[in-house]
PDB file of C-alpha atoms in Angstrom:
ATOM      1  CA  MET A 113     221.374 116.369  90.384  1.00  0.00           C
ATOM      2  CA  LYS A 114     219.064 116.207  87.370  1.00  0.00           C
ATOM      3  CA  ARG A 115     218.127 112.543  88.196  1.00  0.00           C
ATOM      4  CA  ILE A 116     217.296 113.577  91.798  1.00  0.00           C
ATOM      5  CA  SER A 117     215.221 116.460  90.650  1.00  0.00           C
ATOM      6  CA  LEU A 118     213.323 114.226  88.208  1.00  0.00           C
ATOM      7  CA  SER A 119     212.671 111.624  90.957  1.00  0.00           C
ATOM      8  CA  LEU A 120     211.333 114.276  93.266  1.00  0.00           C
ATOM      9  CA  CYS A 121     209.060 115.630  90.601  1.00  0.00           C
ATOM     10  CA  CYS A 122     207.693 112.185  89.916  1.00  0.00           C
ATOM     11  CA  ILE A 123     207.147 111.580  93.620  1.00  0.00           C
ATOM     12  CA  LEU A 124     205.278 114.959  93.891  1.00  0.00           C
ATOM     13  CA  VAL A 125     203.096 114.233  90.921  1.00  0.00           C
ATOM     14  CA  LEU A 126     202.096 110.779  92.394  1.00  0.00           C
ATOM     15  CA  LEU A 127     201.356 112.401  95.696  1.00  0.00           C
ATOM     16  CA  SER A 128     199.234 115.196  94.238  1.00  0.00           C
ATOM     17  CA  ALA A 129     197.326 112.704  92.111  1.00  0.00           C
ATOM     18  CA  THR A 130     196.446 110.412  94.941  1.00  0.00           C
ATOM     19  CA  SER A 131     195.605 113.296  97.325  1.00  0.00           C
ATOM     20  CA  PHE A 132     192.864 114.524  95.090  1.00  0.00           C
ATOM     21  CA  GLN A 133     191.288 111.173  94.454  1.00  0.00           C
ATOM     22  CA  PRO A 134     187.955 110.782  96.259  1.00  0.00           C
ATOM     23  CA  LYS A 135     188.040 108.735  99.408  1.00  0.00           C
ATOM     24  CA  ASP A 136     185.580 106.171 100.482  1.00  0.00           C
ATOM     25  CA  GLU A 137     184.350 107.730 103.692  1.00  0.00           C
ATOM     26  CA  TRP A 138     182.176 104.743 104.612  1.00  0.00           C
ATOM     27  CA  THR A 139     183.162 102.558 107.555  1.00  0.00           C
ATOM     28  CA  TYR A 140     181.807  99.021 107.292  1.00  0.00           C
ATOM     29  CA  LEU A 141     180.511  97.738 110.555  1.00  0.00           C
ATOM     30  CA  LEU A 142     179.982  94.028 109.780  1.00  0.00           C
ATOM     31  CA  ASP A 143     182.619  91.341 109.624  1.00  0.00           C
ATOM     32  CA  LYS A 144     182.693  87.568 110.351  1.00  0.00           C
ATOM     33  CA  LYS A 145     183.813  88.038 113.963  1.00  0.00           C
ATOM     34  CA  LEU A 146     181.326  90.797 114.837  1.00  0.00           C
ATOM     35  CA  SER A 147     184.482  92.640 116.025  1.00  0.00           C
ATOM     36  CA  LYS A 148     182.695  96.027 116.071  1.00  0.00           C
ATOM     37  CA  TRP A 149     179.738  94.765 118.166  1.00  0.00           C
ATOM     38  CA  GLU A 150     178.714  93.497 121.604  1.00  0.00           C
ATOM     39  CA  ILE A 151     175.686  91.406 122.518  1.00  0.00           C
ATOM     40  CA  TYR A 152     172.951  91.625 125.034  1.00  0.00           C
ATOM     41  CA  GLN A 153     170.396  88.852 125.638  1.00  0.00           C
ATOM     42  CA  SER A 154     167.448  89.234 128.002  1.00  0.00           C
ATOM     43  CA  PHE A 155     164.671  86.563 128.018  1.00  0.00           C
ATOM     44  CA  ARG A 156     162.507  84.232 125.948  1.00  0.00           C
ATOM     45  CA  HIS A 157     159.414  86.255 126.620  1.00  0.00           C
ATOM     46  CA  LYS A 158     156.032  84.448 126.957  1.00  0.00           C
ATOM     47  CA  LEU A 159     152.541  85.179 125.947  1.00  0.00           C
ATOM     48  CA  GLY A 160     150.803  87.607 128.230  1.00  0.00           C
ATOM     49  CA  TYR A 161     153.863  89.717 129.025  1.00  0.00           C
ATOM     50  CA  LYS A 162     152.813  93.090 130.513  1.00  0.00           C
ATOM     51  CA  GLY A 163     156.151  94.702 131.160  1.00  0.00           C
ATOM     52  CA  GLU A 164     156.696  93.101 134.561  1.00  0.00           C
ATOM     53  CA  ALA A 165     159.952  91.340 135.374  1.00  0.00           C
ATOM     54  CA  PRO A 166     159.724  87.659 134.237  1.00  0.00           C
ATOM     55  CA  LYS A 167     159.345  84.987 137.060  1.00  0.00           C
ATOM     56  CA  ASP A 168     159.764  81.246 137.185  1.00  0.00           C
ATOM     57  CA  GLU A 169     157.000  78.788 138.114  1.00  0.00           C
ATOM     58  CA  ASN A 170     157.894  79.330 141.798  1.00  0.00           C
ATOM     59  CA  GLY A 171     157.474  83.103 141.629  1.00  0.00           C
ATOM     60  CA  ASN A 172     161.178  83.891 141.692  1.00  0.00           C
ATOM     61  CA  LEU A 173     162.642  86.521 139.425  1.00  0.00           C
ATOM     62  CA  ILE A 174     164.421  85.177 136.358  1.00  0.00           C
ATOM     63  CA  LYS A 175     167.760  86.922 135.672  1.00  0.00           C
ATOM     64  CA  PRO A 176     168.389  88.153 132.173  1.00  0.00           C
ATOM     65  CA  ILE A 177     171.039  86.120 130.173  1.00  0.00           C
ATOM     66  CA  GLY A 178     173.256  89.211 130.161  1.00  0.00           C
ATOM     67  CA  TYR A 179     176.054  90.727 128.100  1.00  0.00           C
ATOM     68  CA  ASN A 180     178.260  88.915 125.504  1.00  0.00           C
ATOM     69  CA  ILE A 181     176.616  85.568 125.915  1.00  0.00           C
ATOM     70  CA  ASN A 182     175.428  84.365 122.567  1.00  0.00           C
ATOM     71  CA  GLN A 183     173.046  81.717 123.911  1.00  0.00           C
ATOM     72  CA  ASP A 184     171.759  79.311 121.291  1.00  0.00           C
ATOM     73  CA  SER A 185     173.860  81.202 118.660  1.00  0.00           C
ATOM     74  CA  VAL A 186     171.032  83.706 118.046  1.00  0.00           C
ATOM     75  CA  PHE A 187     173.594  86.048 116.358  1.00  0.00           C
ATOM     76  CA  THR A 188     175.748  84.528 113.667  1.00  0.00           C
ATOM     77  CA  VAL A 189     177.483  85.796 110.476  1.00  0.00           C
ATOM     78  CA  THR A 190     177.420  83.805 107.185  1.00  0.00           C
ATOM     79  CA  GLU A 191     178.660  84.668 103.842  1.00  0.00           C
ATOM     80  CA  GLU A 192     176.807  85.511 100.610  1.00  0.00           C
ATOM     81  CA  ASN A 193     178.723  86.305  97.399  1.00  0.00           C
ATOM     82  CA  GLY A 194     181.824  86.957  99.458  1.00  0.00           C
ATOM     83  CA  GLU A 195     179.919  89.477 101.805  1.00  0.00           C
ATOM     84  CA  PRO A 196     179.259  89.004 105.497  1.00  0.00           C
ATOM     85  CA  VAL A 197     175.602  88.582 106.292  1.00  0.00           C
ATOM     86  CA  LEU A 198     174.231  88.910 109.824  1.00  0.00           C
ATOM     87  CA  HIS A 199     171.666  86.238 110.677  1.00  0.00           C
ATOM     88  CA  ILE A 200     169.492  86.895 113.781  1.00  0.00           C
ATOM     89  CA  ASP A 201     167.448  83.796 114.669  1.00  0.00           C
ATOM     90  CA  GLY A 202     165.196  85.862 117.022  1.00  0.00           C
ATOM     91  CA  ASP A 203     164.387  83.101 119.517  1.00  0.00           C
ATOM     92  CA  ILE A 204     165.699  85.153 122.412  1.00  0.00           C
ATOM     93  CA  TYR A 205     165.053  88.845 122.911  1.00  0.00           C
ATOM     94  CA  GLY A 206     168.222  90.886 122.696  1.00  0.00           C
ATOM     95  CA  CYS A 207     170.498  93.017 120.512  1.00  0.00           C
ATOM     96  CA  LEU A 208     173.854  93.651 118.986  1.00  0.00           C
ATOM     97  CA  PHE A 209     175.200  97.105 119.892  1.00  0.00           C
ATOM     98  CA  THR A 210     178.155  98.949 118.557  1.00  0.00           C
ATOM     99  CA  LYS A 211     181.246  99.283 120.753  1.00  0.00           C
ATOM    100  CA  LYS A 212     181.621 102.873 119.609  1.00  0.00           C
ATOM    101  CA  ASP A 213     179.269 105.830 119.940  1.00  0.00           C
ATOM    102  CA  PHE A 214     178.236 107.734 116.735  1.00  0.00           C
ATOM    103  CA  GLY A 215     176.747 111.085 116.017  1.00  0.00           C
ATOM    104  CA  ASN A 216     176.050 113.156 112.925  1.00  0.00           C
ATOM    105  CA  TYR A 217     176.111 110.348 110.419  1.00  0.00           C
ATOM    106  CA  ASP A 218     174.615 108.690 107.421  1.00  0.00           C
ATOM    107  CA  LEU A 219     173.901 104.941 108.146  1.00  0.00           C
ATOM    108  CA  LYS A 220     172.967 102.514 105.375  1.00  0.00           C
ATOM    109  CA  LEU A 221     172.123  98.827 105.668  1.00  0.00           C
ATOM    110  CA  LYS A 222     170.138  96.150 103.986  1.00  0.00           C
ATOM    111  CA  VAL A 223     167.539  93.864 105.598  1.00  0.00           C
ATOM    112  CA  LYS A 224     165.324  90.868 104.621  1.00  0.00           C
ATOM    113  CA  TRP A 225     163.059  88.520 106.532  1.00  0.00           C
ATOM    114  CA  GLY A 226     163.678  84.868 107.376  1.00  0.00           C
ATOM    115  CA  THR A 227     160.823  82.420 107.901  1.00  0.00           C
ATOM    116  CA  HIS A 228     160.899  81.689 111.668  1.00  0.00           C
ATOM    117  CA  LYS A 229     158.745  83.389 114.225  1.00  0.00           C
ATOM    118  CA  TYR A 230     158.697  82.746 117.984  1.00  0.00           C
ATOM    119  CA  VAL A 231     156.497  83.217 121.124  1.00  0.00           C
ATOM    120  CA  PRO A 232     155.164  85.847 121.838  1.00  0.00           C
ATOM    121  CA  ARG A 233     154.897  86.968 118.244  1.00  0.00           C
ATOM    122  CA  VAL A 234     153.911  83.804 116.457  1.00  0.00           C
ATOM    123  CA  ASP A 235     150.625  85.348 115.368  1.00  0.00           C
ATOM    124  CA  GLU A 236     151.988  88.792 114.708  1.00  0.00           C
ATOM    125  CA  VAL A 237     154.022  90.361 111.936  1.00  0.00           C
ATOM    126  CA  LYS A 238     157.699  89.796 111.945  1.00  0.00           C
ATOM    127  CA  ASP A 239     159.605  92.481 113.870  1.00  0.00           C
ATOM    128  CA  SER A 240     163.069  93.858 114.467  1.00  0.00           C
ATOM    129  CA  GLY A 241     164.515  97.339 114.634  1.00  0.00           C
ATOM    130  CA  VAL A 242     167.543  99.616 114.423  1.00  0.00           C
ATOM    131  CA  LEU A 243     167.937 101.678 117.595  1.00  0.00           C
ATOM    132  CA  TYR A 244     170.129 104.831 117.506  1.00  0.00           C
ATOM    133  CA  HIS A 245     171.435 107.406 119.912  1.00  0.00           C
ATOM    134  CA  SER A 246     171.591 104.443 122.357  1.00  0.00           C
ATOM    135  CA  GLN A 247     172.840 105.222 125.836  1.00  0.00           C
ATOM    136  CA  GLY A 248     173.264 103.558 129.209  1.00  0.00           C
ATOM    137  CA  GLU A 249     172.537 100.000 130.160  1.00  0.00           C
ATOM    138  CA  CYS A 250     170.317  97.554 128.286  1.00  0.00           C
ATOM    139  CA  GLY A 251     167.082  96.391 129.780  1.00  0.00           C
ATOM    140  CA  VAL A 252     165.548  99.712 130.760  1.00  0.00           C
ATOM    141  CA  GLU A 253     162.451  99.793 128.508  1.00  0.00           C
ATOM    142  CA  TYR A 254     159.202  97.851 128.378  1.00  0.00           C
ATOM    143  CA  TRP A 255     160.719  94.606 127.150  1.00  0.00           C
ATOM    144  CA  ARG A 256     163.655  94.861 129.577  1.00  0.00           C
ATOM    145  CA  THR A 257     165.979  94.329 126.745  1.00  0.00           C
ATOM    146  CA  TRP A 258     167.211  97.501 125.068  1.00  0.00           C
ATOM    147  CA  MET A 259     168.908 100.830 125.913  1.00  0.00           C
ATOM    148  CA  LEU A 260     167.422 104.248 126.083  1.00  0.00           C
ATOM    149  CA  SER A 261     167.206 105.155 122.398  1.00  0.00           C
ATOM    150  CA  GLN A 262     165.174 106.171 119.323  1.00  0.00           C
ATOM    151  CA  GLU A 263     163.900 103.253 117.265  1.00  0.00           C
ATOM    152  CA  PHE A 264     163.875 102.996 113.495  1.00  0.00           C
ATOM    153  CA  GLN A 265     161.191 100.237 113.380  1.00  0.00           C
ATOM    154  CA  VAL A 266     161.831  97.298 111.044  1.00  0.00           C
ATOM    155  CA  THR A 267     158.649  95.380 110.747  1.00  0.00           C
ATOM    156  CA  GLU A 268     156.459  94.001 108.063  1.00  0.00           C
ATOM    157  CA  ALA A 269     154.416  96.778 106.333  1.00  0.00           C
ATOM    158  CA  GLY A 270     155.885  99.310 108.856  1.00  0.00           C
ATOM    159  CA  MET A 271     159.604  99.911 108.054  1.00  0.00           C
ATOM    160  CA  GLY A 272     160.550 103.309 109.465  1.00  0.00           C
ATOM    161  CA  ASP A 273     157.903 103.623 112.060  1.00  0.00           C
ATOM    162  CA  TYR A 274     158.886 105.488 115.238  1.00  0.00           C
ATOM    163  CA  TRP A 275     159.097 103.999 118.605  1.00  0.00           C
ATOM    164  CA  SER A 276     160.276 105.689 121.683  1.00  0.00           C
ATOM    165  CA  GLN A 277     162.486 103.563 124.011  1.00  0.00           C
ATOM    166  CA  ALA A 278     162.581 104.237 127.789  1.00  0.00           C
ATOM    167  CA  SER A 279     162.251 108.009 128.273  1.00  0.00           C
ATOM    168  CA  SER A 280     163.151 109.189 124.796  1.00  0.00           C
ATOM    169  CA  ARG A 281     160.995 111.645 122.881  1.00  0.00           C
ATOM    170  CA  SER A 282     160.937 113.081 119.422  1.00  0.00           C
ATOM    171  CA  ASP A 283     158.804 115.561 117.385  1.00  0.00           C
ATOM    172  CA  VAL A 284     157.175 114.438 114.138  1.00  0.00           C
ATOM    173  CA  LYS A 285     154.969 116.284 111.562  1.00  0.00           C
ATOM    174  CA  ALA A 286     151.992 113.909 111.843  1.00  0.00           C
ATOM    175  CA  ILE A 287     148.270 113.509 111.032  1.00  0.00           C
ATOM    176  CA  LYS A 288     145.843 111.507 113.065  1.00  0.00           C
ATOM    177  CA  LYS A 289     143.698 108.816 111.552  1.00  0.00           C
ATOM    178  CA  GLY A 290     141.344 107.303 114.101  1.00  0.00           C
ATOM    179  CA  LYS A 291     143.584 106.592 117.031  1.00  0.00           C
ATOM    180  CA  ASP A 292     146.780 106.335 115.108  1.00  0.00           C
ATOM    181  CA  TYR A 293     149.316 108.866 114.069  1.00  0.00           C
ATOM    182  CA  PHE A 294     151.143 108.913 110.695  1.00  0.00           C
ATOM    183  CA  PHE A 295     154.039 111.015 109.427  1.00  0.00           C
ATOM    184  CA  ASP A 296     152.956 113.718 106.965  1.00  0.00           C
ATOM    185  CA  ASN A 297     155.205 116.499 106.020  1.00  0.00           C
ATOM    186  CA  ASN A 298     152.177 118.813 105.936  1.00  0.00           C
ATOM    187  CA  GLY A 299     150.966 117.611 109.246  1.00  0.00           C
ATOM    188  CA  THR A 300     151.143 119.225 112.713  1.00  0.00           C
ATOM    189  CA  LEU A 301     154.410 118.967 114.636  1.00  0.00           C
ATOM    190  CA  THR A 302     153.630 116.488 117.447  1.00  0.00           C
ATOM    191  CA  ALA A 303     155.742 115.171 120.344  1.00  0.00           C
ATOM    192  CA  PHE A 304     155.917 111.474 120.866  1.00  0.00           C
ATOM    193  CA  GLY A 305     157.186 109.525 123.919  1.00  0.00           C
ATOM    194  CA  ASN A 306     156.051 108.696 127.447  1.00  0.00           C
ATOM    195  CA  GLY A 307     154.475 111.629 129.061  1.00  0.00           C
ATOM    196  CA  THR A 308     153.671 113.642 125.866  1.00  0.00           C
ATOM    197  CA  GLY A 309     150.054 112.499 125.920  1.00  0.00           C
ATOM    198  CA  ASN A 310     150.424 111.258 122.282  1.00  0.00           C
ATOM    199  CA  GLY A 311     151.966 107.823 123.030  1.00  0.00           C
ATOM    200  CA  GLY A 312     155.411 106.647 122.018  1.00  0.00           C
ATOM    201  CA  PHE A 313     154.625 105.427 118.449  1.00  0.00           C
ATOM    202  CA  CYS A 314     154.112 107.030 115.080  1.00  0.00           C
ATOM    203  CA  HIS A 315     153.577 105.197 111.800  1.00  0.00           C
ATOM    204  CA  ALA A 316     155.807 105.854 108.770  1.00  0.00           C
ATOM    205  CA  GLY A 317     154.214 108.011 106.085  1.00  0.00           C
ATOM    206  CA  VAL A 318     154.273 105.284 103.491  1.00  0.00           C
ATOM    207  CA  ASP A 319     154.731 101.598 103.349  1.00  0.00           C
ATOM    208  CA  ALA A 320     157.832 101.353 101.085  1.00  0.00           C
ATOM    209  CA  GLU A 321     158.775  97.758 102.070  1.00  0.00           C
ATOM    210  CA  ASN A 322     159.898  95.332  99.343  1.00  0.00           C
ATOM    211  CA  LYS A 323     157.880  92.266 100.470  1.00  0.00           C
ATOM    212  CA  ASP A 324     160.216  89.835  98.833  1.00  0.00           C
ATOM    213  CA  GLY A 325     163.940  90.057  99.307  1.00  0.00           C
ATOM    214  CA  TRP A 326     166.309  92.782 100.489  1.00  0.00           C
ATOM    215  CA  ASN A 327     165.278  96.325 101.525  1.00  0.00           C
ATOM    216  CA  ASP A 328     167.611  99.295 101.599  1.00  0.00           C
ATOM    217  CA  LEU A 329     167.362 101.300 104.795  1.00  0.00           C
ATOM    218  CA  GLU A 330     168.976 104.712 105.394  1.00  0.00           C
ATOM    219  CA  LEU A 331     169.198 106.846 108.538  1.00  0.00           C
ATOM    220  CA  ILE A 332     170.592 110.359 108.220  1.00  0.00           C
ATOM    221  CA  THR A 333     170.956 112.065 111.607  1.00  0.00           C
ATOM    222  CA  TYR A 334     172.483 115.468 112.378  1.00  0.00           C
ATOM    223  CA  GLY A 335     172.181 117.190 115.749  1.00  0.00           C
ATOM    224  CA  ASP A 336     168.593 116.577 116.950  1.00  0.00           C
ATOM    225  CA  LYS A 337     167.193 115.846 113.492  1.00  0.00           C
ATOM    226  CA  ALA A 338     166.783 112.561 111.537  1.00  0.00           C
ATOM    227  CA  ILE A 339     165.550 111.403 108.179  1.00  0.00           C
ATOM    228  CA  ARG A 340     164.455 107.834 107.592  1.00  0.00           C
ATOM    229  CA  ILE A 341     164.593 106.348 104.037  1.00  0.00           C
ATOM    230  CA  VAL A 342     163.307 102.994 102.930  1.00  0.00           C
ATOM    231  CA  ASN A 343     164.084 101.806  99.410  1.00  0.00           C
ATOM    232  CA  GLY A 344     164.744 105.359  98.354  1.00  0.00           C
ATOM    233  CA  LYS A 345     161.569 106.858  99.797  1.00  0.00           C
ATOM    234  CA  VAL A 346     161.552 109.282 102.775  1.00  0.00           C
ATOM    235  CA  VAL A 347     159.151 107.666 105.213  1.00  0.00           C
ATOM    236  CA  MET A 348     159.692 109.941 108.255  1.00  0.00           C
ATOM    237  CA  ALA A 349     161.492 113.052 109.444  1.00  0.00           C
ATOM    238  CA  LEU A 350     162.080 113.659 113.164  1.00  0.00           C
ATOM    239  CA  SER A 351     163.406 116.616 115.171  1.00  0.00           C
ATOM    240  CA  ASN A 352     164.149 117.663 118.827  1.00  0.00           C
ATOM    241  CA  SER A 353     165.500 114.192 119.782  1.00  0.00           C
ATOM    242  CA  ARG A 354     165.685 114.163 123.603  1.00  0.00           C
ATOM    243  CA  TYR A 355     165.177 112.107 126.712  1.00  0.00           C
ATOM    244  CA  MET A 356     163.727 112.856 130.079  1.00  0.00           C
ATOM    245  CA  VAL A 357     165.338 112.797 133.448  1.00  0.00           C
ATOM    246  CA  GLY A 358     162.397 113.479 135.775  1.00  0.00           C
ATOM    247  CA  ASN A 359     160.993 116.693 134.415  1.00  0.00           C
ATOM    248  CA  ASP A 360     164.202 117.793 132.746  1.00  0.00           C
ATOM    249  CA  SER A 361     164.714 117.303 128.915  1.00  0.00           C
ATOM    250  CA  LYS A 362     168.132 116.373 127.766  1.00  0.00           C
ATOM    251  CA  PRO A 363     169.450 116.363 124.176  1.00  0.00           C
ATOM    252  CA  LEU A 364     169.774 112.791 122.677  1.00  0.00           C
ATOM    253  CA  VAL A 365     171.979 113.331 119.646  1.00  0.00           C
ATOM    254  CA  SER A 366     174.569 110.597 119.787  1.00  0.00           C
ATOM    255  CA  GLY A 367     175.164 107.029 121.120  1.00  0.00           C
ATOM    256  CA  LYS A 368     175.508 103.407 120.115  1.00  0.00           C
ATOM    257  CA  ILE A 369     173.577 101.665 117.430  1.00  0.00           C
ATOM    258  CA  GLN A 370     171.540  98.569 118.378  1.00  0.00           C
ATOM    259  CA  ILE A 371     170.032  95.887 116.147  1.00  0.00           C
ATOM    260  CA  GLN A 372     167.156  93.948 117.717  1.00  0.00           C
ATOM    261  CA  SER A 373     166.444  90.304 118.150  1.00  0.00           C
ATOM    262  CA  GLU A 374     162.705  90.294 118.630  1.00  0.00           C
ATOM    263  CA  ALA A 375     160.985  86.917 118.141  1.00  0.00           C
ATOM    264  CA  ALA A 376     161.555  86.882 114.302  1.00  0.00           C
ATOM    265  CA  GLU A 377     164.266  85.594 111.972  1.00  0.00           C
ATOM    266  CA  VAL A 378     165.940  88.359 110.058  1.00  0.00           C
ATOM    267  CA  PHE A 379     169.107  89.102 108.009  1.00  0.00           C
ATOM    268  CA  TYR A 380     171.162  92.289 107.719  1.00  0.00           C
ATOM    269  CA  LYS A 381     174.097  93.100 105.481  1.00  0.00           C
ATOM    270  CA  ASP A 382     176.149  95.923 103.947  1.00  0.00           C
ATOM    271  CA  ILE A 383     176.026  97.888 107.173  1.00  0.00           C
ATOM    272  CA  LYS A 384     178.044 101.008 106.707  1.00  0.00           C
ATOM    273  CA  ILE A 385     178.262 104.572 108.274  1.00  0.00           C
ATOM    274  CA  LYS A 386     179.997 107.781 107.420  1.00  0.00           C
ATOM    275  CA  PRO A 387     180.169 111.199 109.195  1.00  0.00           C
ATOM    276  CA  ILE A 388     178.228 114.161 107.795  1.00  0.00           C
ATOM    277  CA  LYS A 389     178.494 117.898 108.370  1.00  0.00           C
ATOM    278  CA  ARG A 390     174.836 118.843 107.790  1.00  0.00           C
ATOM    279  CA  ILE A 391     171.528 117.411 106.799  1.00  0.00           C
ATOM    280  CA  PRO A 392     171.731 117.162 102.996  1.00  0.00           C
ATOM    281  CA  ALA A 393     170.008 120.074 101.228  1.00  0.00           C
ATOM    282  CA  GLU A 394     167.479 117.866  99.463  1.00  0.00           C
ATOM    283  CA  TYR A 395     165.926 117.072 102.852  1.00  0.00           C
ATOM    284  CA  ALA A 396     165.908 120.616 104.351  1.00  0.00           C
ATOM    285  CA  THR A 397     162.246 121.166 103.462  1.00  0.00           C
ATOM    286  CA  TYR A 398     161.242 118.462 105.959  1.00  0.00           C
ATOM    287  CA  PHE A 399     162.258 120.761 108.880  1.00  0.00           C
ATOM    288  CA  LYS A 400     160.673 124.064 107.803  1.00  0.00           C
TER     289      LYS A 400
END
């Protein structure tokens, strides 16, 4: 009986010790097989694109490549120091998008540029993006490629910029310099998106990009609010995330995550996400 009691005590001690150990809440989204993602590819867009459906030389509509066809291996996973690294060649417009929907989370990932650029952006800065709260079908916005969503812009000298995708809208404290808007926490709360009268784009408040090598990106979103952080610096805060159905405004607070292929070679790694119960206290002042 003493031996049994002693064994039970040992088991209880072990269980109590392990139950109070901190758990790693992060879910890692990248593996060699891209098992947590699906693919969409649209077109190799040409110079002079104006948002109209692409046509061939005979004037016939060109069909998009479609879902889960990785033409020309635009999306591949390599390994660096034992870690999976996503390589996006960028030659064809498209995206990876998560199989699951997410809401109320902290998302972290690392990004760096490759060397290749393609038409129609050969003479422009390299471009990609992380699109969140993504809903519906791909191909519903200007480039006929991505879902209705909010875009965390990933571009040279503009990481963290805001782009509206399709009918999405968001409010940003902003100041206007010439024709352009910039995030400023002391600025005027301004609505962005189609139909707001202010356009669908707002610059990040600061260029925090590391020009050589990897950049740390973080997106914290809870309810209709979001914080964007680049290399440890807050570059934008957004609120009242929504989308329009006719004249009706609908909350846009959860959905899939997309990573863009947009005519530039780019690498992503260490993509991880965890649920949160509130916007962290250190960022509360951005919403007062």
